[in-house]
């Protein structure tokens, strides 16, 4: 990509962000002054946030810090009040969510939302049918179900799966799209220790083997430490700290905002 | 009794054209995927074919109206039951198609003209559905607001058509007739010149029956296709479906347009059946009927829409008068409160349970978890 001369190529529209990042061409996602107001409340305030290709980054911060809002802005569920979003150097700020997905981003929302009335197999078919047919589709569907640990449950309605199984299925469905960037909003909330470990393993494996970059929202710093190297702390709608997980964990200011005694 | 019991796609062995056909029209989005169902289906069709012979042409002609309404029921089943868009305005497309058919066929009362009126009625209602749907879905209108807008569209058309009495509301030789409606609409005829065929009483019955069977089977293929899976996904969770790269608005628009065409088909057949259309087709009482049919039959099954439409209309027509509406209203209450899924899925479930189909109801180590938001 970096070898293309943007001025000489009709389809390449090099952005301010891309120019600004200079030689750092592996930046996958970059937000530029991203703000979202809900009435008089500012959920995210001029956020500059970036993710590199293949990176596994966790997003932490107290409730109301703007974490979910930031991810929903990135995927397009919310339209920003101000600012821009660049993906692979292209401005995607005005792109419809499904078009962002087709470019390689996907998101798993906080509430588990597999299609409850559909069977596990029907759930798995949905993302895969877009690009695979016949025998190839059957194989991919079986693989996705197996990777989610749900072999034997193919014809079960997804609503009767346990919470943890639903999360596994949903991550499997998102991963089946073979995205470059996957946004996960609290994938382990409400799960027991074994289920959390299974999800952590899954995320790390997808990151390492499939080279999917992740942004994972999570509160539990132990879980964060078990999967991520880099952490971004959001507070009051803006980036508060960024850095290696151990450094962030030890940061007294981060501890202070989590304990909420700063007022 | 039933040997081939696997529900769902991909189960049939490779075989002849019948197996290929079954693979296409069977799947998790329809009830009735067993050999037993198709035997029952064949018996039902055979009974309907024999019906005019048993009851005579007058009763057959009366019954064909209920079959005509089944297309209207199917249109709502597809739009609401499969794509999750509760439209209270399927009668808008029904009525527009009826009026279009009337206006064109009165002006060009030859078989060719009537054939054109038939096609224009269906296409016109599909076009109106597409335009209305475009502004709703691309304008970000969702859920109950769609219901309100479609309901208001119905009432607006009722008010408008009721005031079209007088000479200024004459199109060519066709007078719209205000509240009295348009009489003398020609009977359905299809073809050109010597190759034309007029569908009168019994032949109309058979024409509608054949069209209904073809439409039912065609829609089964649609809802069990990849596209049908996307429709159901849109119904279940729009935001999630976007996350798989699907264009939710376009899907809803396409399904709504298909629903408009089906309602239009019903309206065209209705106008030619009674040689008449009036603003009554836009009345609230009539607008609520498709919702009742589809709720009672089970909105998520095409079969339920057909069975309930024909059944309820048969009973309503036999009772007649105000009592019929009270009975139908009570039926809606009973089903909304007691059996919200509708009668056909309920029977289907009872059948599956009785047969001891383990996969549908008893997953391995199933555990149900309350998931709090």
PDB file of N, CA and C in Angstrom, chain B residues 278-333:
ATOM      1  N   UNK B 278     -64.157  -0.606  -3.782  1.00  0.00           N
ATOM      2  CA  UNK B 278     -64.644   0.627  -3.159  1.00  0.00           C
ATOM      3  C   UNK B 278     -63.709   1.022  -2.023  1.00  0.00           C
ATOM      4  N   UNK B 279     -63.872   2.226  -1.484  1.00  0.00           N
ATOM      5  CA  UNK B 279     -62.979   2.660  -0.391  1.00  0.00           C
ATOM      6  C   UNK B 279     -63.064   1.775   0.846  1.00  0.00           C
ATOM      7  N   UNK B 280     -64.026   0.883   0.896  1.00  0.00           N
ATOM      8  CA  UNK B 280     -64.101  -0.035   2.041  1.00  0.00           C
ATOM      9  C   UNK B 280     -62.827  -0.860   2.208  1.00  0.00           C
ATOM     10  N   UNK B 281     -62.105  -1.061   1.107  1.00  0.00           N
ATOM     11  CA  UNK B 281     -60.859  -1.848   1.212  1.00  0.00           C
ATOM     12  C   UNK B 281     -59.798  -1.113   2.027  1.00  0.00           C
ATOM     13  N   UNK B 282     -59.989   0.203   2.221  1.00  0.00           N
ATOM     14  CA  UNK B 282     -59.027   0.962   3.035  1.00  0.00           C
ATOM     15  C   UNK B 282     -59.546   1.210   4.452  1.00  0.00           C
ATOM     16  N   UNK B 283     -60.688   0.599   4.779  1.00  0.00           N
ATOM     17  CA  UNK B 283     -61.250   0.831   6.113  1.00  0.00           C
ATOM     18  C   UNK B 283     -60.420   0.140   7.192  1.00  0.00           C
ATOM     19  N   UNK B 284     -60.503   0.711   8.376  1.00  0.00           N
ATOM     20  CA  UNK B 284     -59.735   0.157   9.499  1.00  0.00           C
ATOM     21  C   UNK B 284     -60.087  -1.311   9.754  1.00  0.00           C
ATOM     22  N   UNK B 285     -61.378  -1.615   9.663  1.00  0.00           N
ATOM     23  CA  UNK B 285     -61.807  -2.990   9.938  1.00  0.00           C
ATOM     24  C   UNK B 285     -61.157  -3.964   8.961  1.00  0.00           C
ATOM     25  N   UNK B 286     -61.107  -3.575   7.693  1.00  0.00           N
ATOM     26  CA  UNK B 286     -60.498  -4.462   6.708  1.00  0.00           C
ATOM     27  C   UNK B 286     -58.973  -4.485   6.872  1.00  0.00           C
ATOM     28  N   UNK B 287     -58.400  -3.317   7.200  1.00  0.00           N
ATOM     29  CA  UNK B 287     -56.943  -3.231   7.365  1.00  0.00           C
ATOM     30  C   UNK B 287     -56.459  -4.124   8.503  1.00  0.00           C
ATOM     31  N   UNK B 288     -57.341  -4.329   9.504  1.00  0.00           N
ATOM     32  CA  UNK B 288     -56.901  -5.132  10.645  1.00  0.00           C
ATOM     33  C   UNK B 288     -57.016  -6.636  10.378  1.00  0.00           C
ATOM     34  N   UNK B 289     -57.776  -6.994   9.353  1.00  0.00           N
ATOM     35  CA  UNK B 289     -57.963  -8.427   9.088  1.00  0.00           C
ATOM     36  C   UNK B 289     -56.659  -9.182   8.804  1.00  0.00           C
ATOM     37  N   UNK B 290     -55.781  -8.660   7.920  1.00  0.00           N
ATOM     38  CA  UNK B 290     -54.540  -9.406   7.686  1.00  0.00           C
ATOM     39  C   UNK B 290     -53.749  -9.627   8.963  1.00  0.00           C
ATOM     40  N   UNK B 291     -53.744  -8.642   9.853  1.00  0.00           N
ATOM     41  CA  UNK B 291     -53.004  -8.793  11.111  1.00  0.00           C
ATOM     42  C   UNK B 291     -53.621  -9.928  11.931  1.00  0.00           C
ATOM     43  N   UNK B 292     -54.939 -10.008  11.910  1.00  0.00           N
ATOM     44  CA  UNK B 292     -55.621 -11.071  12.660  1.00  0.00           C
ATOM     45  C   UNK B 292     -55.338 -12.443  12.023  1.00  0.00           C
ATOM     46  N   UNK B 293     -55.506 -12.526  10.727  1.00  0.00           N
ATOM     47  CA  UNK B 293     -55.245 -13.814  10.051  1.00  0.00           C
ATOM     48  C   UNK B 293     -53.866 -14.336  10.399  1.00  0.00           C
ATOM     49  N   UNK B 294     -52.892 -13.431  10.240  1.00  0.00           N
ATOM     50  CA  UNK B 294     -51.497 -13.851  10.355  1.00  0.00           C
ATOM     51  C   UNK B 294     -51.133 -14.139  11.818  1.00  0.00           C
ATOM     52  N   UNK B 295     -51.732 -13.374  12.744  1.00  0.00           N
ATOM     53  CA  UNK B 295     -51.479 -13.642  14.166  1.00  0.00           C
ATOM     54  C   UNK B 295     -52.053 -14.995  14.568  1.00  0.00           C
ATOM     55  N   UNK B 296     -53.243 -15.261  14.111  1.00  0.00           N
ATOM     56  CA  UNK B 296     -53.904 -16.517  14.482  1.00  0.00           C
ATOM     57  C   UNK B 296     -53.180 -17.708  13.854  1.00  0.00           C
ATOM     58  N   UNK B 297     -52.834 -17.583  12.604  1.00  0.00           N
ATOM     59  CA  UNK B 297     -52.200 -18.705  11.911  1.00  0.00           C
ATOM     60  C   UNK B 297     -50.767 -18.932  12.331  1.00  0.00           C
ATOM     61  N   UNK B 298     -50.120 -17.862  12.768  1.00  0.00           N
ATOM     62  CA  UNK B 298     -48.701 -17.951  13.090  1.00  0.00           C
ATOM     63  C   UNK B 298     -47.910 -17.174  12.062  1.00  0.00           C
ATOM     64  N   UNK B 299     -47.457 -15.990  12.460  1.00  0.00           N
ATOM     65  CA  UNK B 299     -46.889 -15.094  11.445  1.00  0.00           C
ATOM     66  C   UNK B 299     -45.584 -15.609  10.860  1.00  0.00           C
ATOM     67  N   UNK B 300     -44.909 -16.494  11.617  1.00  0.00           N
ATOM     68  CA  UNK B 300     -43.614 -16.969  11.127  1.00  0.00           C
ATOM     69  C   UNK B 300     -43.752 -18.220  10.263  1.00  0.00           C
ATOM     70  N   UNK B 301     -44.959 -18.532   9.874  1.00  0.00           N
ATOM     71  CA  UNK B 301     -45.132 -19.646   8.945  1.00  0.00           C
ATOM     72  C   UNK B 301     -46.022 -19.208   7.794  1.00  0.00           C
ATOM     73  N   UNK B 302     -45.614 -19.510   6.603  1.00  0.00           N
ATOM     74  CA  UNK B 302     -46.420 -19.194   5.424  1.00  0.00           C
ATOM     75  C   UNK B 302     -47.703 -20.020   5.444  1.00  0.00           C
ATOM     76  N   UNK B 303     -47.564 -21.263   5.877  1.00  0.00           N
ATOM     77  CA  UNK B 303     -48.725 -22.147   5.911  1.00  0.00           C
ATOM     78  C   UNK B 303     -49.793 -21.586   6.844  1.00  0.00           C
ATOM     79  N   UNK B 304     -49.341 -21.061   8.002  1.00  0.00           N
ATOM     80  CA  UNK B 304     -50.277 -20.497   8.960  1.00  0.00           C
ATOM     81  C   UNK B 304     -51.074 -19.356   8.363  1.00  0.00           C
ATOM     82  N   UNK B 305     -50.402 -18.515   7.590  1.00  0.00           N
ATOM     83  CA  UNK B 305     -51.092 -17.380   6.974  1.00  0.00           C
ATOM     84  C   UNK B 305     -52.191 -17.869   6.037  1.00  0.00           C
ATOM     85  N   UNK B 306     -51.885 -18.869   5.235  1.00  0.00           N
ATOM     86  CA  UNK B 306     -52.862 -19.369   4.259  1.00  0.00           C
ATOM     87  C   UNK B 306     -54.029 -20.054   4.973  1.00  0.00           C
ATOM     88  N   UNK B 307     -53.704 -20.962   5.886  1.00  0.00           N
ATOM     89  CA  UNK B 307     -54.745 -21.731   6.570  1.00  0.00           C
ATOM     90  C   UNK B 307     -55.662 -20.805   7.366  1.00  0.00           C
ATOM     91  N   UNK B 308     -55.065 -19.874   8.125  1.00  0.00           N
ATOM     92  CA  UNK B 308     -55.873 -19.003   8.971  1.00  0.00           C
ATOM     93  C   UNK B 308     -56.701 -18.035   8.131  1.00  0.00           C
ATOM     94  N   UNK B 309     -56.130 -17.519   7.059  1.00  0.00           N
ATOM     95  CA  UNK B 309     -56.882 -16.585   6.216  1.00  0.00           C
ATOM     96  C   UNK B 309     -58.119 -17.269   5.652  1.00  0.00           C
ATOM     97  N   UNK B 310     -57.907 -18.412   5.059  1.00  0.00           N
ATOM     98  CA  UNK B 310     -59.032 -19.116   4.436  1.00  0.00           C
ATOM     99  C   UNK B 310     -60.034 -19.550   5.505  1.00  0.00           C
ATOM    100  N   UNK B 311     -59.533 -20.087   6.614  1.00  0.00           N
ATOM    101  CA  UNK B 311     -60.411 -20.566   7.679  1.00  0.00           C
ATOM    102  C   UNK B 311     -61.232 -19.445   8.299  1.00  0.00           C
ATOM    103  N   UNK B 312     -60.560 -18.371   8.672  1.00  0.00           N
ATOM    104  CA  UNK B 312     -61.255 -17.265   9.340  1.00  0.00           C
ATOM    105  C   UNK B 312     -62.258 -16.619   8.385  1.00  0.00           C
ATOM    106  N   UNK B 313     -61.860 -16.425   7.158  1.00  0.00           N
ATOM    107  CA  UNK B 313     -62.782 -15.782   6.217  1.00  0.00           C
ATOM    108  C   UNK B 313     -63.991 -16.671   5.919  1.00  0.00           C
ATOM    109  N   UNK B 314     -63.741 -17.967   5.904  1.00  0.00           N
ATOM    110  CA  UNK B 314     -64.863 -18.895   5.702  1.00  0.00           C
ATOM    111  C   UNK B 314     -65.875 -18.749   6.843  1.00  0.00           C
ATOM    112  N   UNK B 315     -65.355 -18.739   8.073  1.00  0.00           N
ATOM    113  CA  UNK B 315     -66.231 -18.610   9.245  1.00  0.00           C
ATOM    114  C   UNK B 315     -66.892 -17.231   9.265  1.00  0.00           C
ATOM    115  N   UNK B 316     -66.123 -16.205   9.034  1.00  0.00           N
ATOM    116  CA  UNK B 316     -66.627 -14.831   9.093  1.00  0.00           C
ATOM    117  C   UNK B 316     -67.740 -14.636   8.058  1.00  0.00           C
ATOM    118  N   UNK B 317     -67.490 -15.169   6.876  1.00  0.00           N
ATOM    119  CA  UNK B 317     -68.464 -15.042   5.798  1.00  0.00           C
ATOM    120  C   UNK B 317     -69.731 -15.830   6.099  1.00  0.00           C
ATOM    121  N   UNK B 318     -69.555 -16.972   6.763  1.00  0.00           N
ATOM    122  CA  UNK B 318     -70.714 -17.794   7.092  1.00  0.00           C
ATOM    123  C   UNK B 318     -71.548 -17.153   8.196  1.00  0.00           C
ATOM    124  N   UNK B 319     -70.866 -16.541   9.172  1.00  0.00           N
ATOM    125  CA  UNK B 319     -71.585 -15.870  10.258  1.00  0.00           C
ATOM    126  C   UNK B 319     -72.280 -14.615   9.745  1.00  0.00           C
ATOM    127  N   UNK B 320     -71.502 -13.788   9.107  1.00  0.00           N
ATOM    128  CA  UNK B 320     -72.046 -12.560   8.530  1.00  0.00           C
ATOM    129  C   UNK B 320     -72.312 -11.500   9.576  1.00  0.00           C
ATOM    130  N   UNK B 321     -72.391 -10.255   9.122  1.00  0.00           N
ATOM    131  CA  UNK B 321     -72.814  -9.130   9.956  1.00  0.00           C
ATOM    132  C   UNK B 321     -71.825  -8.756  11.045  1.00  0.00           C
ATOM    133  N   UNK B 322     -72.348  -8.066  12.054  1.00  0.00           N
ATOM    134  CA  UNK B 322     -71.517  -7.548  13.139  1.00  0.00           C
ATOM    135  C   UNK B 322     -70.914  -8.676  13.971  1.00  0.00           C
ATOM    136  N   UNK B 323     -71.679  -9.749  14.113  1.00  0.00           N
ATOM    137  CA  UNK B 323     -71.195 -10.873  14.905  1.00  0.00           C
ATOM    138  C   UNK B 323     -69.868 -11.408  14.391  1.00  0.00           C
ATOM    139  N   UNK B 324     -69.719 -11.365  13.100  1.00  0.00           N
ATOM    140  CA  UNK B 324     -68.499 -11.895  12.502  1.00  0.00           C
ATOM    141  C   UNK B 324     -67.288 -11.108  12.988  1.00  0.00           C
ATOM    142  N   UNK B 325     -67.434  -9.774  13.050  1.00  0.00           N
ATOM    143  CA  UNK B 325     -66.298  -8.966  13.486  1.00  0.00           C
ATOM    144  C   UNK B 325     -66.008  -9.162  14.964  1.00  0.00           C
ATOM    145  N   UNK B 326     -67.069  -9.336  15.750  1.00  0.00           N
ATOM    146  CA  UNK B 326     -66.873  -9.584  17.184  1.00  0.00           C
ATOM    147  C   UNK B 326     -66.136 -10.919  17.373  1.00  0.00           C
ATOM    148  N   UNK B 327     -66.554 -11.914  16.614  1.00  0.00           N
ATOM    149  CA  UNK B 327     -65.910 -13.234  16.716  1.00  0.00           C
ATOM    150  C   UNK B 327     -64.439 -13.141  16.322  1.00  0.00           C
ATOM    151  N   UNK B 328     -64.164 -12.424  15.235  1.00  0.00           N
ATOM    152  CA  UNK B 328     -62.786 -12.332  14.756  1.00  0.00           C
ATOM    153  C   UNK B 328     -61.929 -11.521  15.730  1.00  0.00           C
ATOM    154  N   UNK B 329     -62.518 -10.452  16.291  1.00  0.00           N
ATOM    155  CA  UNK B 329     -61.806  -9.651  17.287  1.00  0.00           C
ATOM    156  C   UNK B 329     -61.473 -10.478  18.520  1.00  0.00           C
ATOM    157  N   UNK B 330     -62.438 -11.284  18.951  1.00  0.00           N
ATOM    158  CA  UNK B 330     -62.199 -12.148  20.113  1.00  0.00           C
ATOM    159  C   UNK B 330     -61.088 -13.145  19.819  1.00  0.00           C
ATOM    160  N   UNK B 331     -61.119 -13.648  18.609  1.00  0.00           N
ATOM    161  CA  UNK B 331     -60.101 -14.612  18.182  1.00  0.00           C
ATOM    162  C   UNK B 331     -58.699 -13.994  18.300  1.00  0.00           C
ATOM    163  N   UNK B 332     -58.593 -12.743  17.881  1.00  0.00           N
ATOM    164  CA  UNK B 332     -57.299 -12.054  17.960  1.00  0.00           C
ATOM    165  C   UNK B 332     -56.842 -11.967  19.420  1.00  0.00           C
ATOM    166  N   UNK B 333     -57.760 -11.561  20.307  1.00  0.00           N
ATOM    167  CA  UNK B 333     -57.411 -11.435  21.719  1.00  0.00           C
ATOM    168  C   UNK B 333     -56.951 -12.771  22.286  1.00  0.00           C
TER     169      UNK B 333
END
